[in-house]
């Protein structure tokens, strides 16, 4: 028994270690196929990155949002990292059944730790197996987050961990028996029942059982190592190694998600100068090797857990996009194509083959076939990613928010969109109208710029305009960036007027731009038209810098010597997309401003007592979190606090809210595209809202306001929603409440006629 155990274990170990070393080398060569990233963007602040890694791992900050799953996975992960001493112990037991580790062997705290973690790891993986087994039959098809995952690989990994955990537990019992533990000891508090069960066996029997279970433990470990080394695209196994570097190299060293700003377009690790692009610049991604090395690391790190898929509004409404399946497809394609690329294969910008005939002769036929597949293409074209997958994305960020290993799905989707838009001119036709309007008129609706100020005629107080009523913004507290929707879309204009009136009532000094401002470029950028975004953005930055009274050089840029502090350039926006672009993306273009959302300012004014909600607004309200306000900018509390201060109203949260809020369907330039596949996203969201039987559905974004209103009106028409349901912005709700209360005769308390309510 001992000889067989030694031979089997050592042979498997030799094979496993050799294959693992080869696999590590393959990963290194594979990741080097990716493009470089801009210097310092993934390695800045190494201390903070290390702190973030430790915090995310030990705190399981993403996983623990899922209750039992998070706790069970924590113990499995801790066991994987801290139980390797039991492997060393098992090797010693092959040669001497009662062998123990030097120093640690017999050390009570260590023995108790092994007992506890060994038992909890075993229970943890058993819980995860049960959850997986119950998930598929109880939530069939798209409803299961495991739909599309490679279940055979997952079960293999889970049963390996279970087998090893049970082997550790049995070996602990055998160790107690062979060391003649004849009464309860803390060192064997978990395995003591097995110690008793083995009591009475002969020494020879105990030794043979030790040899057997040491071989089972080591053999199972090495079979796992051999299997995963031969399958380096086996994300469900490799994530336990790759998650650590993927988290360390994440975009934000302090731990924030890869949301908010999109990254500038780069080629060869350098930002592209669209005014004078280089001859060899690559625009977007059309081949998998054009992703950065971080992108390739992302793909390999995916553990196929399906959290992203379960939260994706596209997937939940019958669209072909699943963030998980997208990443899996890119991973499998990249690994299958890697032998071709490593042999020197690849296409030049002119479409010519780089590799020589001699080099490509060594490439397996499967890799050559994979290399011929277009990255973006229909099923008939044998494409890796279907175009409908790309255009289904609303860039809501739910996938990035939920991913436990910090995969940056949105960045990768936009990179592929960029190539389709800029090089192939291939995108939904309706979006082309929006782009033309932006190019010619500076707004998505294609309206004349003079109409940006038309809403001023509908308010009975003065709103200063920069360049007309005031010279620059040094005379006011805030620039109110009205935005295209707020100035031009009828429903959003109600929010604009309500917010402006509230600022006027609170005595806040503010001004607006004079109508020459352009769209911030949010939709253009997320559609993939980076040059148009930069053109619009740079014009706006120049206008804003001038409005804030900064001195500009000949190129229209602020000189370092005259740059004002960020706190002196305060902007408030009612549109979360404008907020995100102005505050998070314009710094890339030379515009550094302090940008807040109107709900943040309104909450501050209410807290200061400058606005006092007094008039009750009766009924039930439910608040919808705009994705670009919530997930992208972490602003969840101010709108809810404002609602909470309004007397008479009762707030009911939808099932999906805050970090798990469901998209309205307008983000990622989807506002301008038809929704032809599956259920409309806004209808799905409104169905959830109406299930609470509310009187008011509230939000804090003009895009959301339009999408939710359209859906509610449609449901009123077909009789599935009551006629009294309103969709309003938080500012409209607050204005309704801060207006002077009325007496029973219908007059205001001060004797003046009651103002008309904002609807």
PDB file of N, CA and C in Angstrom, residues 727-758:
ATOM      1  N   UNK A 727     -45.050  60.239 -13.545  1.00  0.00           N
ATOM      2  CA  UNK A 727     -43.600  60.059 -13.573  1.00  0.00           C
ATOM      3  C   UNK A 727     -42.987  61.447 -13.463  1.00  0.00           C
ATOM      4  N   UNK A 728     -42.244  61.698 -12.394  1.00  0.00           N
ATOM      5  CA  UNK A 728     -41.692  63.032 -12.157  1.00  0.00           C
ATOM      6  C   UNK A 728     -40.247  62.937 -11.706  1.00  0.00           C
ATOM      7  N   UNK A 729     -39.523  64.022 -11.922  1.00  0.00           N
ATOM      8  CA  UNK A 729     -38.180  64.150 -11.374  1.00  0.00           C
ATOM      9  C   UNK A 729     -38.289  64.539  -9.904  1.00  0.00           C
ATOM     10  N   UNK A 730     -37.265  64.208  -9.148  1.00  0.00           N
ATOM     11  CA  UNK A 730     -37.239  64.544  -7.724  1.00  0.00           C
ATOM     12  C   UNK A 730     -37.396  66.055  -7.526  1.00  0.00           C
ATOM     13  N   UNK A 731     -36.831  66.855  -8.425  1.00  0.00           N
ATOM     14  CA  UNK A 731     -36.952  68.309  -8.306  1.00  0.00           C
ATOM     15  C   UNK A 731     -38.403  68.754  -8.427  1.00  0.00           C
ATOM     16  N   UNK A 732     -39.169  68.130  -9.313  1.00  0.00           N
ATOM     17  CA  UNK A 732     -40.587  68.467  -9.449  1.00  0.00           C
ATOM     18  C   UNK A 732     -41.349  68.125  -8.177  1.00  0.00           C
ATOM     19  N   UNK A 733     -41.043  66.992  -7.616  1.00  0.00           N
ATOM     20  CA  UNK A 733     -41.692  66.571  -6.371  1.00  0.00           C
ATOM     21  C   UNK A 733     -41.387  67.556  -5.250  1.00  0.00           C
ATOM     22  N   UNK A 734     -40.132  67.944  -5.130  1.00  0.00           N
ATOM     23  CA  UNK A 734     -39.742  68.866  -4.064  1.00  0.00           C
ATOM     24  C   UNK A 734     -40.409  70.222  -4.247  1.00  0.00           C
ATOM     25  N   UNK A 735     -40.439  70.717  -5.478  1.00  0.00           N
ATOM     26  CA  UNK A 735     -41.073  72.014  -5.725  1.00  0.00           C
ATOM     27  C   UNK A 735     -42.542  71.978  -5.335  1.00  0.00           C
ATOM     28  N   UNK A 736     -43.217  70.885  -5.623  1.00  0.00           N
ATOM     29  CA  UNK A 736     -44.621  70.742  -5.253  1.00  0.00           C
ATOM     30  C   UNK A 736     -44.807  70.888  -3.748  1.00  0.00           C
ATOM     31  N   UNK A 737     -43.813  70.444  -2.983  1.00  0.00           N
ATOM     32  CA  UNK A 737     -43.949  70.450  -1.530  1.00  0.00           C
ATOM     33  C   UNK A 737     -43.464  71.737  -0.877  1.00  0.00           C
ATOM     34  N   UNK A 738     -42.507  72.421  -1.495  1.00  0.00           N
ATOM     35  CA  UNK A 738     -41.993  73.644  -0.853  1.00  0.00           C
ATOM     36  C   UNK A 738     -42.865  74.850  -1.164  1.00  0.00           C
ATOM     37  N   UNK A 739     -43.746  74.744  -2.129  1.00  0.00           N
ATOM     38  CA  UNK A 739     -44.663  75.847  -2.405  1.00  0.00           C
ATOM     39  C   UNK A 739     -45.579  76.077  -1.208  1.00  0.00           C
ATOM     40  N   UNK A 740     -46.081  77.309  -1.069  1.00  0.00           N
ATOM     41  CA  UNK A 740     -46.890  77.693   0.087  1.00  0.00           C
ATOM     42  C   UNK A 740     -48.120  76.801   0.213  1.00  0.00           C
ATOM     43  N   UNK A 741     -48.362  76.235   1.412  1.00  0.00           N
ATOM     44  CA  UNK A 741     -49.555  75.390   1.585  1.00  0.00           C
ATOM     45  C   UNK A 741     -50.829  76.218   1.419  1.00  0.00           C
ATOM     46  N   UNK A 742     -51.900  75.544   1.090  1.00  0.00           N
ATOM     47  CA  UNK A 742     -53.172  76.235   0.842  1.00  0.00           C
ATOM     48  C   UNK A 742     -54.107  76.081   2.021  1.00  0.00           C
ATOM     49  N   UNK A 743     -55.047  77.052   2.138  1.00  0.00           N
ATOM     50  CA  UNK A 743     -56.091  76.917   3.158  1.00  0.00           C
ATOM     51  C   UNK A 743     -57.292  76.224   2.527  1.00  0.00           C
ATOM     52  N   UNK A 744     -58.301  75.903   3.298  1.00  0.00           N
ATOM     53  CA  UNK A 744     -59.449  75.157   2.752  1.00  0.00           C
ATOM     54  C   UNK A 744     -60.149  75.852   1.602  1.00  0.00           C
ATOM     55  N   UNK A 745     -59.993  77.176   1.491  1.00  0.00           N
ATOM     56  CA  UNK A 745     -60.661  77.895   0.405  1.00  0.00           C
ATOM     57  C   UNK A 745     -59.874  77.883  -0.891  1.00  0.00           C
ATOM     58  N   UNK A 746     -58.686  77.268  -0.854  1.00  0.00           N
ATOM     59  CA  UNK A 746     -57.910  77.155  -2.075  1.00  0.00           C
ATOM     60  C   UNK A 746     -56.911  78.252  -2.272  1.00  0.00           C
ATOM     61  N   UNK A 747     -56.867  79.232  -1.349  1.00  0.00           N
ATOM     62  CA  UNK A 747     -55.883  80.296  -1.463  1.00  0.00           C
ATOM     63  C   UNK A 747     -54.647  79.927  -0.676  1.00  0.00           C
ATOM     64  N   UNK A 748     -53.530  80.491  -1.043  1.00  0.00           N
ATOM     65  CA  UNK A 748     -52.308  80.259  -0.290  1.00  0.00           C
ATOM     66  C   UNK A 748     -52.437  80.889   1.080  1.00  0.00           C
ATOM     67  N   UNK A 749     -51.649  80.415   2.030  1.00  0.00           N
ATOM     68  CA  UNK A 749     -51.723  80.884   3.406  1.00  0.00           C
ATOM     69  C   UNK A 749     -51.424  82.369   3.516  1.00  0.00           C
ATOM     70  N   UNK A 750     -50.680  82.914   2.586  1.00  0.00           N
ATOM     71  CA  UNK A 750     -50.368  84.338   2.635  1.00  0.00           C
ATOM     72  C   UNK A 750     -51.373  85.177   1.846  1.00  0.00           C
ATOM     73  N   UNK A 751     -52.455  84.536   1.400  1.00  0.00           N
ATOM     74  CA  UNK A 751     -53.492  85.269   0.704  1.00  0.00           C
ATOM     75  C   UNK A 751     -53.316  85.349  -0.793  1.00  0.00           C
ATOM     76  N   UNK A 752     -52.116  84.991  -1.300  1.00  0.00           N
ATOM     77  CA  UNK A 752     -51.856  85.045  -2.727  1.00  0.00           C
ATOM     78  C   UNK A 752     -52.450  83.813  -3.417  1.00  0.00           C
ATOM     79  N   UNK A 753     -52.750  83.922  -4.689  1.00  0.00           N
ATOM     80  CA  UNK A 753     -53.249  82.735  -5.412  1.00  0.00           C
ATOM     81  C   UNK A 753     -52.211  81.623  -5.375  1.00  0.00           C
ATOM     82  N   UNK A 754     -52.677  80.412  -5.287  1.00  0.00           N
ATOM     83  CA  UNK A 754     -51.762  79.270  -5.227  1.00  0.00           C
ATOM     84  C   UNK A 754     -51.132  79.038  -6.597  1.00  0.00           C
ATOM     85  N   UNK A 755     -49.796  78.866  -6.665  1.00  0.00           N
ATOM     86  CA  UNK A 755     -49.159  78.584  -7.962  1.00  0.00           C
ATOM     87  C   UNK A 755     -49.638  77.250  -8.522  1.00  0.00           C
ATOM     88  N   UNK A 756     -49.621  77.161  -9.821  1.00  0.00           N
ATOM     89  CA  UNK A 756     -49.983  75.904 -10.463  1.00  0.00           C
ATOM     90  C   UNK A 756     -48.935  74.846 -10.144  1.00  0.00           C
ATOM     91  N   UNK A 757     -49.350  73.623  -9.792  1.00  0.00           N
ATOM     92  CA  UNK A 757     -48.365  72.573  -9.496  1.00  0.00           C
ATOM     93  C   UNK A 757     -47.603  72.162 -10.750  1.00  0.00           C
ATOM     94  N   UNK A 758     -46.381  71.712 -10.527  1.00  0.00           N
ATOM     95  CA  UNK A 758     -45.560  71.216 -11.623  1.00  0.00           C
ATOM     96  C   UNK A 758     -45.941  69.783 -11.908  1.00  0.00           C
TER      97      UNK A 758
END
